[in-house]
Amino acid sequence: MSVRLMVVDDHRLLAEALASALKLRGHRVLAAAAPTSGSAELVVSRAPEVCLFGTASPAAPGVFDPIVRIGQERPQVAVVVLGPVPSPRGIAAAFAAGAAGYVRHDERIEGVERAMLKARAGESAVAPQLLQGAFAELLNPAAQPDDEGRRLLQMLTPREAEVLVRVAEGEDTRLIAAGMRIAPSTARTHVQRVLMKLGVGSRLEAAALAARTGLLDRAAVARGDGDGGAPRGPDGGAPQGPYVPGRSG
């Protein structure tokens, strides 16, 4: 059953990859956009049935403000949050903002589809094991976990951290080379080293791991982004506008 949807994520590569996968499965993707902070206006104007809202920091203050606005102006739009293994605070914040569901970033595409259909039908789209885990953490708070993002960042050189940020922003080898003023062969070597050190097999996997662990935000800070790691255009300037399938640019 086809769903008319939009995909928004702070990392353009993830948004476009998920949008492409869902299009191949017969769904109508109105737009894939980044970052999430500017997504509310686009969702309100396009009025999809479902909005997939990706975030690496579900417990961060204000991260779900766009969902609040969507609920106020387009209450018929069902928003499903795609996030990391959630804390009770993250799940609570998502549903308090008006989300219809919460799905882990590493869920299979079939799981994302099921959540979309349930949300469109007006049902709560959250896996029972996520709720069980959240309640278990509330009842038995765990000790502060190791900072996986910090650990992974320590494995990368400053150049490799910059390459990772550019990969997550969707830059290909040519753009990475131009932006860093290095040869394409050198850029390709940096990318391969990043994949090897992170233990992943593709650029998409690297971007997903970096977003899920908070590595991407740390790498952006290490790179020296004054805006805290907001997406940039290929030339390092202002963010590009939202990607809309079927449109050029």
XYZ file of C-alpha atoms in Angstrom:
249
model
C 0.000 0.000 0.000
C 1.639 3.208 -1.189
C 2.249 6.025 1.290
C 2.698 9.681 0.364
C 5.607 10.751 2.511
C 8.556 13.030 3.172
C 11.928 12.163 4.681
C 13.874 14.736 6.697
C 17.182 14.237 8.463
C 20.026 16.467 9.603
C 22.281 14.500 7.273
C 21.272 14.794 3.619
C 22.900 11.522 2.550
C 20.764 9.516 4.985
C 17.570 11.325 3.957
C 18.174 10.752 0.250
C 19.195 7.109 0.699
C 16.063 6.274 2.686
C 13.885 8.209 0.251
C 15.354 6.274 -2.686
C 14.820 2.936 -0.944
C 11.186 3.756 -0.198
C 10.555 4.942 -3.764
C 11.826 1.602 -5.045
C 9.259 -0.082 -2.802
C 6.421 1.845 -4.439
C 5.939 4.760 -2.081
C 5.481 8.335 -3.264
C 8.282 10.467 -1.843
C 7.384 14.157 -2.036
C 10.774 15.369 -0.792
C 13.932 14.393 1.067
C 15.220 17.354 3.056
C 17.972 18.446 5.433
C 18.333 19.722 8.074
C 15.383 18.867 10.304
C 15.453 22.312 11.935
C 14.009 23.867 8.775
C 11.698 21.016 7.859
C 8.411 22.199 9.362
C 7.665 24.779 6.668
C 8.316 22.273 3.874
C 6.181 19.580 5.522
C 3.369 22.050 6.121
C 3.442 23.192 2.487
C 3.616 19.669 0.995
C 1.211 18.005 3.458
C 2.366 14.371 3.180
C 0.525 11.540 4.888
C 3.669 10.584 6.819
C 6.871 12.426 7.671
C 9.945 10.389 8.638
C 11.971 12.601 10.977
C 15.564 11.493 11.542
C 17.597 12.723 14.498
C 20.811 11.582 16.183
C 19.989 13.405 19.451
C 16.384 12.698 20.541
C 17.017 14.001 24.047
C 18.507 17.346 22.949
C 16.457 20.440 23.913
C 14.296 21.747 21.072
C 15.098 18.959 18.628
C 11.400 18.133 18.213
C 10.157 21.732 17.856
C 9.441 21.173 14.112
C 7.132 18.283 15.054
C 5.197 20.586 17.381
C 4.665 23.078 14.554
C 3.668 20.338 12.112
C 1.086 19.113 14.608
C -0.304 22.615 15.018
C -0.562 23.442 11.317
C -0.980 19.996 9.732
C -2.394 17.693 12.431
C -3.266 15.083 9.790
C 0.448 14.485 9.070
C 1.752 11.490 11.044
C 5.377 11.994 12.107
C 7.561 8.956 12.779
C 10.901 9.663 14.459
C 13.967 7.726 13.308
C 16.569 7.809 16.038
C 19.270 5.923 17.907
C 18.636 3.457 20.711
C 16.484 5.829 22.736
C 16.641 6.897 26.331
C 13.309 7.197 28.172
C 13.721 10.962 27.913
C 14.146 10.767 24.135
C 11.050 8.634 23.576
C 9.004 10.788 25.937
C 10.137 13.984 24.200
C 9.208 12.594 20.774
C 5.681 11.627 21.780
C 5.183 14.758 23.865
C 5.943 16.799 20.741
C 3.249 14.922 18.838
C 5.139 12.115 17.107
C 3.071 9.099 16.087
C 5.965 6.664 16.299
C 9.620 5.997 17.061
C 11.812 3.640 15.021
C 15.488 2.876 15.525
C 17.902 4.167 12.875
C 19.174 0.642 12.260
C 15.702 -0.854 11.722
C 15.217 -2.810 8.495
C 13.288 -1.087 5.706
C 10.348 -3.451 6.329
C 10.140 -2.183 9.908
C 10.126 1.415 8.723
C 7.290 0.585 6.309
C 5.223 -1.056 9.046
C 5.672 2.009 11.235
C 4.610 4.288 8.376
C 1.422 2.319 7.756
C 0.525 2.140 11.438
C 1.117 5.858 11.894
C -0.999 6.710 8.856
C -3.789 4.562 10.290
C -3.701 6.578 13.506
C -1.957 3.902 15.581
C 1.084 4.301 17.790
C 4.108 3.060 15.847
C 6.695 2.007 18.395
C 8.160 -1.456 18.884
C 7.215 -3.058 22.235
C 10.883 -3.838 22.922
C 11.741 -0.142 22.702
C 9.117 0.698 25.294
C 10.230 -2.196 27.476
C 13.820 -1.008 27.256
C 12.810 2.553 28.109
C 10.812 1.456 31.152
C 13.642 -0.851 32.251
C 16.070 2.061 32.126
C 13.679 4.215 34.139
C 13.371 1.528 36.806
C 17.064 0.559 36.771
C 19.167 3.516 35.623
C 22.378 2.323 34.029
C 25.776 3.788 34.727
C 26.940 6.436 32.267
C 27.917 4.514 29.096
C 31.203 4.955 27.347
C 31.154 7.765 24.827
C 31.254 5.782 21.595
C 31.418 8.905 19.453
C 34.473 10.164 21.336
C 36.156 6.767 21.077
C 35.610 6.552 17.332
C 36.780 10.121 16.773
C 40.059 9.344 18.533
C 40.698 6.708 15.867
C 40.557 9.284 13.066
C 43.112 11.876 12.051
C 41.861 15.487 11.651
C 41.864 15.016 7.872
C 39.853 11.810 8.145
C 37.352 13.495 10.469
C 36.824 16.212 7.855
C 36.408 13.576 5.154
C 33.755 11.825 7.268
C 31.775 15.050 7.631
C 31.937 15.643 3.884
C 30.886 12.056 3.159
C 27.862 12.471 5.443
C 26.969 15.691 3.614
C 26.780 13.690 0.382
C 29.973 14.854 -1.287
C 31.564 12.477 -3.780
C 35.314 11.978 -4.173
C 35.632 14.852 -6.638
C 33.928 17.340 -4.329
C 35.886 16.123 -1.308
C 39.129 16.626 -3.222
C 38.111 20.097 -4.377
C 36.876 21.192 -0.959
C 40.022 19.995 0.803
C 42.372 21.036 -2.032
C 43.851 17.574 -2.387
C 44.160 15.132 -5.286
C 41.163 12.844 -5.958
C 43.396 9.820 -5.351
C 44.308 11.207 -1.927
C 40.645 11.861 -1.132
C 39.801 8.311 -2.161
C 42.514 6.980 0.150
C 41.182 9.049 3.066
C 37.663 7.693 2.461
C 38.918 4.097 2.424
C 40.834 4.645 5.658
C 37.727 6.104 7.325
C 35.656 3.082 6.276
C 38.363 0.696 7.485
C 38.785 2.395 10.869
C 35.030 2.516 11.479
C 34.647 -1.111 10.417
C 31.996 -0.419 7.763
C 31.728 -1.332 4.108
C 30.185 1.740 2.507
C 29.887 5.507 2.782
C 26.229 5.192 3.763
C 27.104 2.837 6.618
C 29.814 5.235 7.771
C 27.363 8.153 7.780
C 24.730 6.125 9.639
C 27.221 4.959 12.284
C 28.567 8.485 12.719
C 25.072 9.932 13.132
C 23.936 7.184 15.513
C 26.905 7.481 17.874
C 27.254 11.262 17.856
C 30.592 10.916 16.048
C 29.424 13.166 13.239
C 28.715 16.094 15.539
C 32.095 15.630 17.216
C 33.850 15.392 13.861
C 32.132 18.589 12.694
C 33.368 20.409 15.806
C 36.861 19.014 15.274
C 36.672 20.225 11.686
C 36.015 23.730 13.005
C 32.423 24.346 11.903
C 31.350 27.452 13.813
C 27.683 26.506 13.556
C 28.123 23.269 15.514
C 28.190 21.019 12.484
C 25.233 22.213 10.416
C 25.295 20.849 6.841
C 27.225 22.912 4.322
C 27.180 23.117 0.582
C 29.880 21.411 -1.508
C 31.969 24.589 -1.494
C 31.800 24.842 2.312
C 29.273 27.699 2.200
C 25.622 27.893 3.188
C 23.464 24.743 3.236
C 21.768 23.829 -0.014
C 18.001 23.841 -0.282
C 15.972 20.666 0.266
C 16.357 17.891 -2.266
C 13.077 17.225 -4.050
C 12.915 14.157 -6.288
C 12.271 15.092 -9.908
C 13.761 18.548 -9.625
C 17.155 19.666 -10.810
C 19.656 21.349 -8.504
